[in-house]
mmCIF file of N, CA and C in Angstrom:
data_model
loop_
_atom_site.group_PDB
_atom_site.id
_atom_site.type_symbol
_atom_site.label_atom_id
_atom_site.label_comp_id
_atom_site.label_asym_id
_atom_site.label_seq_id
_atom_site.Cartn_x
_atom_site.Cartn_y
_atom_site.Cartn_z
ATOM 1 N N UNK N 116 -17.839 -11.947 -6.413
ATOM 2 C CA UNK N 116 -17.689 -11.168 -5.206
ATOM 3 C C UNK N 116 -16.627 -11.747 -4.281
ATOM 4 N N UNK N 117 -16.565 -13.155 -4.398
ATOM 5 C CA UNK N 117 -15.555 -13.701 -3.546
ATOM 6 C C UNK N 117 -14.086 -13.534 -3.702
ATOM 7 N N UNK N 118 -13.807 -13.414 -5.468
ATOM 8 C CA UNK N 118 -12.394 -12.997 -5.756
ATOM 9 C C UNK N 118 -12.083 -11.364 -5.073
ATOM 10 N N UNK N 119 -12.759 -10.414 -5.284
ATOM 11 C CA UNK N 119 -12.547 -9.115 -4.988
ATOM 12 C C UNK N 119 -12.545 -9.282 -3.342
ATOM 13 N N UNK N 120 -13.388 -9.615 -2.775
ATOM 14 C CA UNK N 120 -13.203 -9.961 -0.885
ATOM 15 C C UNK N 120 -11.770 -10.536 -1.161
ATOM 16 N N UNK N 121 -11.394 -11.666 -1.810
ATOM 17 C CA UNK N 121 -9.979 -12.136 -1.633
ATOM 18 C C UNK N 121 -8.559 -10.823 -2.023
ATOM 19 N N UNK N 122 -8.898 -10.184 -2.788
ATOM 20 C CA UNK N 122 -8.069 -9.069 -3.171
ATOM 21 C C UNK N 122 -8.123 -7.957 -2.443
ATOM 22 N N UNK N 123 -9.022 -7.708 -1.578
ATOM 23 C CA UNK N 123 -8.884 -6.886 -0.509
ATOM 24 C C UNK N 123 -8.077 -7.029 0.742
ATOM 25 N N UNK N 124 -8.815 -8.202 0.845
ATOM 26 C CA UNK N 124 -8.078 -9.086 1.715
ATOM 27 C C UNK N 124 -7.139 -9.176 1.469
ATOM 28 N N UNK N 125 -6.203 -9.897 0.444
ATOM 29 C CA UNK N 125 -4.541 -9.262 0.436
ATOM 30 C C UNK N 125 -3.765 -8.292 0.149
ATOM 31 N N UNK N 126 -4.609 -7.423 0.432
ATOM 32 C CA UNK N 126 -4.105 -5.323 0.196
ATOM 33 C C UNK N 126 -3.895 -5.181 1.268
ATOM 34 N N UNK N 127 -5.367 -5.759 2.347
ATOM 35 C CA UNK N 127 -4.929 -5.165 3.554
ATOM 36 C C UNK N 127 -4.181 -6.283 4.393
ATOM 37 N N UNK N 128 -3.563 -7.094 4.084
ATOM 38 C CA UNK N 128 -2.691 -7.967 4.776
ATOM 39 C C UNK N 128 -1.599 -7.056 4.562
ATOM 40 N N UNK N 129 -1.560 -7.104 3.083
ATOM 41 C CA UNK N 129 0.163 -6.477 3.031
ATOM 42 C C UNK N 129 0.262 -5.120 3.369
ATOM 43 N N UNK N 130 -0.609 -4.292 3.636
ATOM 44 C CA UNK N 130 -0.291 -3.305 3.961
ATOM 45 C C UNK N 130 0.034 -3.313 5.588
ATOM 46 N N UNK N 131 -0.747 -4.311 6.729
ATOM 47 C CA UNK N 131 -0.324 -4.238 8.191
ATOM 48 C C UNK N 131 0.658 -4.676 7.999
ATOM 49 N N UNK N 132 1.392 -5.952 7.253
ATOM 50 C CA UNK N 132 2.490 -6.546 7.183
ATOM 51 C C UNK N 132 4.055 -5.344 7.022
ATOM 52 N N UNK N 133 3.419 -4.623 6.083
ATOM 53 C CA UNK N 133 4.318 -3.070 5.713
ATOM 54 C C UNK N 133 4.163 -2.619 6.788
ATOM 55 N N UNK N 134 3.517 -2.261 7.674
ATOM 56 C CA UNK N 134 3.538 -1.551 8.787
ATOM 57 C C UNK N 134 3.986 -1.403 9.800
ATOM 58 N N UNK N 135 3.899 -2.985 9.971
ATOM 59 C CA UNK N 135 4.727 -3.387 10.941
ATOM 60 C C UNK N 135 6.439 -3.599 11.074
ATOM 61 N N UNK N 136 6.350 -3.416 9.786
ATOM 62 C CA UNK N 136 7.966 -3.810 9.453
ATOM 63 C C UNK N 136 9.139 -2.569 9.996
ATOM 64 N N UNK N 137 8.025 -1.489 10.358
ATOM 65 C CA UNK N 137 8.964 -0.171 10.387
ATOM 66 C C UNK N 137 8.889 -0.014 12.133
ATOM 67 N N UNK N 138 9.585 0.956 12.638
ATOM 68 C CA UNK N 138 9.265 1.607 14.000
ATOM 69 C C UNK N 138 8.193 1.580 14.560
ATOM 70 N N UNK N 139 7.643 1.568 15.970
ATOM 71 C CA UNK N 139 8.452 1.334 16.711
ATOM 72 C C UNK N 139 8.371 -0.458 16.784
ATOM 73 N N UNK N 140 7.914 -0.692 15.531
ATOM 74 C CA UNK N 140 8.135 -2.770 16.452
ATOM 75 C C UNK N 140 9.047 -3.389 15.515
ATOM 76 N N UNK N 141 9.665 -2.695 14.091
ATOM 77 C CA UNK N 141 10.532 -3.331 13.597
ATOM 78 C C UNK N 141 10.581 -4.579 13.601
ATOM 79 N N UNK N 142 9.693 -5.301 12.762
ATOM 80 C CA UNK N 142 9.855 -6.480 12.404
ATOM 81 C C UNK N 142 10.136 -6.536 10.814
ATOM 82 N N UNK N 143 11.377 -6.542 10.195
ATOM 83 C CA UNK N 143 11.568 -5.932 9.380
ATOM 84 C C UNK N 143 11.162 -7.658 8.369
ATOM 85 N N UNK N 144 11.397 -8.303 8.892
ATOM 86 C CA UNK N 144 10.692 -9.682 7.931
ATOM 87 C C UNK N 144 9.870 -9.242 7.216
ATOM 88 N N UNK N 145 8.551 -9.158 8.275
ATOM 89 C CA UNK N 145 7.502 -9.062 7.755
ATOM 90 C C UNK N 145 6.886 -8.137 6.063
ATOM 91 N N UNK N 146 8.161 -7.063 5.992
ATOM 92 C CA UNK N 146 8.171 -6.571 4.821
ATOM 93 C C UNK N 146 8.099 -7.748 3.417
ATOM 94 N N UNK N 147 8.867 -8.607 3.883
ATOM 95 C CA UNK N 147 9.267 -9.385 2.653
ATOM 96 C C UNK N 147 7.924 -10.590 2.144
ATOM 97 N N UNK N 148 7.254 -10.700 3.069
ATOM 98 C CA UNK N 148 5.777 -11.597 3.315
ATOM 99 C C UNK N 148 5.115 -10.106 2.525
ATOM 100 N N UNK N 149 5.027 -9.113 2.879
ATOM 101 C CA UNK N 149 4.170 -8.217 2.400
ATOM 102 C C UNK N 149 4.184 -7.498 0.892
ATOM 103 N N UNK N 150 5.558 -7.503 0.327
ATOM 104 C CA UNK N 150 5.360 -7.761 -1.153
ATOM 105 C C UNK N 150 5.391 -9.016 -1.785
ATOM 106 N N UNK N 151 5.429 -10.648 -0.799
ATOM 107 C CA UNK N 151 4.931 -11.292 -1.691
ATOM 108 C C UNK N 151 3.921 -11.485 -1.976
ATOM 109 N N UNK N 152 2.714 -11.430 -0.782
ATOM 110 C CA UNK N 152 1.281 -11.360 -0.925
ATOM 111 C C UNK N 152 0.911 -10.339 -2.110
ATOM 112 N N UNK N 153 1.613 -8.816 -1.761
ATOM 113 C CA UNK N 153 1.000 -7.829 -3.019
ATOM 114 C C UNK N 153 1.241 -8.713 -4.733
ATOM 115 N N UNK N 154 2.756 -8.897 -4.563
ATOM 116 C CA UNK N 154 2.600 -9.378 -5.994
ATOM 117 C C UNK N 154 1.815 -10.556 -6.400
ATOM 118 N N UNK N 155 1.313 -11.432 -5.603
ATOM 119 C CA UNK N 155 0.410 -12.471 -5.830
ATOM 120 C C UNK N 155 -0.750 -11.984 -6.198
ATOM 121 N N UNK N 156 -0.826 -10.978 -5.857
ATOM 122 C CA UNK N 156 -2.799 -9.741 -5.930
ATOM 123 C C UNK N 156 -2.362 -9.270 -7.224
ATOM 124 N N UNK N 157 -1.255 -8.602 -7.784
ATOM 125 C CA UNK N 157 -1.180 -7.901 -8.984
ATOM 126 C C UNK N 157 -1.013 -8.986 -10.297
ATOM 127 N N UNK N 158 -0.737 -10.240 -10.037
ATOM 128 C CA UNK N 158 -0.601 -11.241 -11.043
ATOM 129 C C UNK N 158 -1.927 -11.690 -11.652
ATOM 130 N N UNK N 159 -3.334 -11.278 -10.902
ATOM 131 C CA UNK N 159 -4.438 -11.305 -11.573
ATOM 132 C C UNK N 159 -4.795 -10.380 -12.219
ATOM 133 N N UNK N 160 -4.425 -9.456 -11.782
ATOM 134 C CA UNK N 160 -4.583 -8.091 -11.777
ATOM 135 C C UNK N 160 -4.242 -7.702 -13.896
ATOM 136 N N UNK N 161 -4.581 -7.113 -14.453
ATOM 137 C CA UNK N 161 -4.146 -6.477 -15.878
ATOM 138 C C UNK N 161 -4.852 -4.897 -16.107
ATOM 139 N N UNK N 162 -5.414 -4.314 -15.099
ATOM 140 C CA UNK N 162 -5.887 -2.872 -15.588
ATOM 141 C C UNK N 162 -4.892 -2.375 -14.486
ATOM 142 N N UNK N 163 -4.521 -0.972 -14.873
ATOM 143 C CA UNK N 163 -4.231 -0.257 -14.156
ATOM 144 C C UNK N 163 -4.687 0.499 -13.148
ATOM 145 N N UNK N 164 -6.052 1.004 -13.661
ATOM 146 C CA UNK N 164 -7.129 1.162 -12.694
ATOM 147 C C UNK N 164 -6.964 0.324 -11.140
ATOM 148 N N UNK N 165 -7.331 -0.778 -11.294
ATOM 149 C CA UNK N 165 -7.276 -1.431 -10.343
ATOM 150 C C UNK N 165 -6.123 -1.474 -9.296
ATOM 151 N N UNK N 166 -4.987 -2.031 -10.185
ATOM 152 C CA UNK N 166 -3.717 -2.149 -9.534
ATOM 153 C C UNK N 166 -3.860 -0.658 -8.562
ATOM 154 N N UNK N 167 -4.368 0.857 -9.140
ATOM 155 C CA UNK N 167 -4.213 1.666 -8.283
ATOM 156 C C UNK N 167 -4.682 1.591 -7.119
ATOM 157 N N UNK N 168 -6.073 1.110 -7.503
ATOM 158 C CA UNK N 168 -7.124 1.069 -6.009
ATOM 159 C C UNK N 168 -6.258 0.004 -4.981
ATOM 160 N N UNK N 169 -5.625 -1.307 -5.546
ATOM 161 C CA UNK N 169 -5.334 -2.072 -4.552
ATOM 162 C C UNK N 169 -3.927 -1.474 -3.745
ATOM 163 N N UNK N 170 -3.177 -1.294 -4.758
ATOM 164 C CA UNK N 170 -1.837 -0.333 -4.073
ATOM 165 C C UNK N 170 -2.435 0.572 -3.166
ATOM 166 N N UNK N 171 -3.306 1.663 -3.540
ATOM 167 C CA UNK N 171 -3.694 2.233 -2.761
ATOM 168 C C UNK N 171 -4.330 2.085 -1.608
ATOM 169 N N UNK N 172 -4.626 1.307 -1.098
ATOM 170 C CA UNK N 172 -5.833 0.302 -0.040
ATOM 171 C C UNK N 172 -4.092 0.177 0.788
ATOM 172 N N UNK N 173 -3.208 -0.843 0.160
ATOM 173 C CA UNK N 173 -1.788 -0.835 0.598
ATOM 174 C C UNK N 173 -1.546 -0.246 1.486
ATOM 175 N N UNK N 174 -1.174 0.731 0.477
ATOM 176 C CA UNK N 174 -0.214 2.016 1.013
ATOM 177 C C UNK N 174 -0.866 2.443 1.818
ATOM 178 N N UNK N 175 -1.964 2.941 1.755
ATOM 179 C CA UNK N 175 -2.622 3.769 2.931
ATOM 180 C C UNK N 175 -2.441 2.946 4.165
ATOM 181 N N UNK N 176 -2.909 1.646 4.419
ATOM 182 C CA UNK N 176 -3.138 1.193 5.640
ATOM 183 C C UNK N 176 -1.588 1.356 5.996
ATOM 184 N N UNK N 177 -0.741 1.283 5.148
ATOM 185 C CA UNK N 177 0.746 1.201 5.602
ATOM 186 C C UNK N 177 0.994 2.325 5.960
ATOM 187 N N UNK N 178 0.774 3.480 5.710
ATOM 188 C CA UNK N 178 1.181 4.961 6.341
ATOM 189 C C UNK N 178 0.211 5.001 7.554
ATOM 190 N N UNK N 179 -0.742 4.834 7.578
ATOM 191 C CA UNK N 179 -1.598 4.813 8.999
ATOM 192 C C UNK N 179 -1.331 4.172 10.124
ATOM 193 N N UNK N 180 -0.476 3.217 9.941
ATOM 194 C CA UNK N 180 0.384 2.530 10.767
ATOM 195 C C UNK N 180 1.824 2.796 10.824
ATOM 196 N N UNK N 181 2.485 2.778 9.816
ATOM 197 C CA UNK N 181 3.737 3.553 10.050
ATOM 198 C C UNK N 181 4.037 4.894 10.549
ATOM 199 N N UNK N 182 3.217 6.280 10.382
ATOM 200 C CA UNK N 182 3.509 7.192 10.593
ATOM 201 C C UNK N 182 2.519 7.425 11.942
ATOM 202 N N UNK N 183 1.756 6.636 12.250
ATOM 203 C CA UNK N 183 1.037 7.137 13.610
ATOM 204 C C UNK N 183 1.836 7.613 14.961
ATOM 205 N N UNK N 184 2.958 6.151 15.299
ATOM 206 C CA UNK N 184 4.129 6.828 15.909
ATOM 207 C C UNK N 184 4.772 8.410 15.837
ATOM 208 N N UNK N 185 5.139 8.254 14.729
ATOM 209 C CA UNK N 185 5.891 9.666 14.374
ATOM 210 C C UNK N 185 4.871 10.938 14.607
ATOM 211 N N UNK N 186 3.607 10.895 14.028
ATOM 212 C CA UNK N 186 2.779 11.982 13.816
ATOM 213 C C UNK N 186 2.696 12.678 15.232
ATOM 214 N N UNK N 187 2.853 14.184 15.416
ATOM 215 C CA UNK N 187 2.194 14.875 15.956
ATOM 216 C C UNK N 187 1.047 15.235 16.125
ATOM 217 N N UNK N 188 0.310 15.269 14.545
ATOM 218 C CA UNK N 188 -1.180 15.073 14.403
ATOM 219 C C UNK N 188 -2.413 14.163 14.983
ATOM 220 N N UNK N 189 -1.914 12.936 15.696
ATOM 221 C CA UNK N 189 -2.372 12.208 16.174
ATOM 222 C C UNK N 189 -3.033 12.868 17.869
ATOM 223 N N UNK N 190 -2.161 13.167 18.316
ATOM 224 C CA UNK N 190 -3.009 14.023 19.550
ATOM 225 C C UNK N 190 -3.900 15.117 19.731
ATOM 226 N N UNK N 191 -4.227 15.512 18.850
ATOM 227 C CA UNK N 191 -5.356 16.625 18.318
ATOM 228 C C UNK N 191 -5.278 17.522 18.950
ATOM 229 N N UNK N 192 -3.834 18.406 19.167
ATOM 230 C CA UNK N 192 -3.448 19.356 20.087
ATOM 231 C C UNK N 192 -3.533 20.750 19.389
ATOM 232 N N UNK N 193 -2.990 20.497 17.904
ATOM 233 C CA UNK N 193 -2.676 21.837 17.211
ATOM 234 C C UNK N 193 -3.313 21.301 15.435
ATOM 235 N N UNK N 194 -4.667 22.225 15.234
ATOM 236 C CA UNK N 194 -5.332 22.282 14.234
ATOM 237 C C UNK N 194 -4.902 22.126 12.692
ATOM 238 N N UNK N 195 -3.452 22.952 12.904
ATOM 239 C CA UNK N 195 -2.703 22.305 11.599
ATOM 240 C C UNK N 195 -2.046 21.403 11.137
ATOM 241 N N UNK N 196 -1.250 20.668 12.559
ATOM 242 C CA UNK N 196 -0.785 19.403 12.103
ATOM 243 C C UNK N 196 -1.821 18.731 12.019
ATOM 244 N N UNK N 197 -3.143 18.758 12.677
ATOM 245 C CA UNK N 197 -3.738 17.168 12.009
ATOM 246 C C UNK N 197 -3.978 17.248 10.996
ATOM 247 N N UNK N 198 -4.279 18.850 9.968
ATOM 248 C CA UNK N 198 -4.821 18.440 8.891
ATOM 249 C C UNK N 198 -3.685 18.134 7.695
ATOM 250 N N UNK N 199 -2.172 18.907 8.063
ATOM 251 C CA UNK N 199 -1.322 18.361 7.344
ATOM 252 C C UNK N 199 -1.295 17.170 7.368
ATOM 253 N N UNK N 200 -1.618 16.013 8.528
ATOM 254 C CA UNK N 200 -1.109 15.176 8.920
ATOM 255 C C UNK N 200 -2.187 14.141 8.060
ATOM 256 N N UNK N 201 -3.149 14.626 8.002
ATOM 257 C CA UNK N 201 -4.216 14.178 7.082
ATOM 258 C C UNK N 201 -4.031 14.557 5.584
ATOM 259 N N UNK N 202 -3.686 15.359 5.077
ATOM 260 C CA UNK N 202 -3.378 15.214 4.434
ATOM 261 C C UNK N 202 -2.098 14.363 3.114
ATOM 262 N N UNK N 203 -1.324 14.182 4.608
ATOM 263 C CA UNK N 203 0.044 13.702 4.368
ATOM 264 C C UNK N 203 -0.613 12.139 3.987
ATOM 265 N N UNK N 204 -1.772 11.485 4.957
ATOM 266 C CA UNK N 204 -2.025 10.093 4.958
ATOM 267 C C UNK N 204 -2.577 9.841 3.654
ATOM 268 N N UNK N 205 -3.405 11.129 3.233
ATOM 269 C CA UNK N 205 -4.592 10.781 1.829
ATOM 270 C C UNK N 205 -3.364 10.852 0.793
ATOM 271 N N UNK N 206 -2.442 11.517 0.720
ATOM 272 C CA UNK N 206 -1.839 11.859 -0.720
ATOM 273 C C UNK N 206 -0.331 11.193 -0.728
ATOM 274 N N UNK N 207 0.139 10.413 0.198
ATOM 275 C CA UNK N 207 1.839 9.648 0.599
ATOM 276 C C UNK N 207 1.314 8.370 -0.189
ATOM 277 N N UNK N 208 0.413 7.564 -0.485
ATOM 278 C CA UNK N 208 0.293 6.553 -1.275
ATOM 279 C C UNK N 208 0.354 6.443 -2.612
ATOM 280 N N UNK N 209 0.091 7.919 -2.990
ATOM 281 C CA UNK N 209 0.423 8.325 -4.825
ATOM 282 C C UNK N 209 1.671 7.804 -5.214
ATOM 283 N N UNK N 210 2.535 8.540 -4.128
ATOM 284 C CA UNK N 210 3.766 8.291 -4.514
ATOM 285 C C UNK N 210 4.265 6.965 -4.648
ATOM 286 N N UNK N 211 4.108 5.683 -3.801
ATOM 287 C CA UNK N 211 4.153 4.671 -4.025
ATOM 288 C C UNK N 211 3.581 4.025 -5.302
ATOM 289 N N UNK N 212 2.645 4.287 -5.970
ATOM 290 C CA UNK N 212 1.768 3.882 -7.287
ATOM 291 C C UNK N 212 2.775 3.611 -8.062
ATOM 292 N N UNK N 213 3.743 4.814 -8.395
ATOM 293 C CA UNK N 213 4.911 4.897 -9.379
ATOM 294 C C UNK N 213 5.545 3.929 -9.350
ATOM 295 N N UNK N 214 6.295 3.423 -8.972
ATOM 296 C CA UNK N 214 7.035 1.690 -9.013
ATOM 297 C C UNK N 214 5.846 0.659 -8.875
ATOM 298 N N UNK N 215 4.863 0.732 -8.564
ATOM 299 C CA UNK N 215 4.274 -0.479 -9.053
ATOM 300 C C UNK N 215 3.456 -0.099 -10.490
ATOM 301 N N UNK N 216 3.192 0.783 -10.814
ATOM 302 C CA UNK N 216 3.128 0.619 -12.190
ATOM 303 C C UNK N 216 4.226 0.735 -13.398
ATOM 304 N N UNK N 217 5.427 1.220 -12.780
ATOM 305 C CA UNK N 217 6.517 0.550 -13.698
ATOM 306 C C UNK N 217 6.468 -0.776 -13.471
ATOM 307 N N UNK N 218 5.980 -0.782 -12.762
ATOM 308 C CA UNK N 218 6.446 -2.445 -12.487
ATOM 309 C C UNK N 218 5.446 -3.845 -13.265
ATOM 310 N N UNK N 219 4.127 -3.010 -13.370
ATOM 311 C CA UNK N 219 2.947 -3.559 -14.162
ATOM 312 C C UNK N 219 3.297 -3.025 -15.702
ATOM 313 N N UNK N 220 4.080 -2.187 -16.240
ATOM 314 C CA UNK N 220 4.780 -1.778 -17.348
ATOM 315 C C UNK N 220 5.513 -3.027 -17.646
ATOM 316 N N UNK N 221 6.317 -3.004 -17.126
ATOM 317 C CA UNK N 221 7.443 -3.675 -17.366
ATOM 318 C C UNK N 221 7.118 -5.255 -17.888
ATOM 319 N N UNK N 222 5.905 -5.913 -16.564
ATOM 320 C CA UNK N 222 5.456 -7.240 -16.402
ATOM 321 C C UNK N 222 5.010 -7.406 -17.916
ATOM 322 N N UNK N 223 4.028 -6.339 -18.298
ATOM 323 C CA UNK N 223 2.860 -6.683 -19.232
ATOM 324 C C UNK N 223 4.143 -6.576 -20.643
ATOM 325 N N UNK N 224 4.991 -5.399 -20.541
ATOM 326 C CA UNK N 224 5.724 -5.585 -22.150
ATOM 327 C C UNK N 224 6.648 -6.897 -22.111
ATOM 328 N N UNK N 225 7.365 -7.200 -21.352
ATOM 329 C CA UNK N 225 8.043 -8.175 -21.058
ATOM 330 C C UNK N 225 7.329 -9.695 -20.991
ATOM 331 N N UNK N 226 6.258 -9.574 -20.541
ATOM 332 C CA UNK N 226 5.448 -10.788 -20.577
ATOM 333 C C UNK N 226 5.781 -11.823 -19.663
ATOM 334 N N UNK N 227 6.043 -11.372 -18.874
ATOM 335 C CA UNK N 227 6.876 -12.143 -17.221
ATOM 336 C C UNK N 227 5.583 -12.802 -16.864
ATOM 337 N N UNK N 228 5.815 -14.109 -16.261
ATOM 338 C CA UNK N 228 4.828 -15.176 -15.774
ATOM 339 C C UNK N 228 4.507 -15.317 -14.561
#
């Protein structure tokens, strides 16, 4: 139980770390701390399954923080942006999956250490 608390724990590091890296506080460092932590989480990592859930844990916290600024949906003024806007948060992390599982492709045929 303690390894998985630890792997959460560095999903959701790197994902505030991603978050922060963008508008409005631009700390664009912090990006580079935030895929090293992820790839330290995916080096235990060998199912794909998983790798999704943790990317996904990621990504999400990273769009919930990155796009809160931007969102219109956030002020609960007009019924359709929040739910686009909700929707945009549940389904914008898919897209990220794709390079990290080329990337867990690549690791596992290649046999990178």
């Amino acid at each position: 139980m303690k390894e998985k608390t630890f792997r959460i724990l560095l999903a959701s590091i790197s994902g505030v770390m991603l978050g922060f890296a963008y508008p409005p506080v631009t700390t664009g460092i912090t990006s580079i701390f935030a895929f090293v932590s992820l790839f330290i989480l995916f080096e235990t990592i060998t199912s794909y399954g998983r790798v999704f859930r943790y990317s996904y844990l990621t990504f999400f916290i990273f769009n919930l923080i990155g796009m809160y600024w931007a969102g219109g949906f956030t002020h609960c003024k007009d019924l359709y942006m929040m739910i686009a806007g909700g929707l945009l948060l549940i389904a914008h992390p898919f897209f990220f999956y794709v390079p990290i599982a080329v990337w867990m492709l690549i690791r596992r045929n290649l046999s990178f250490k």
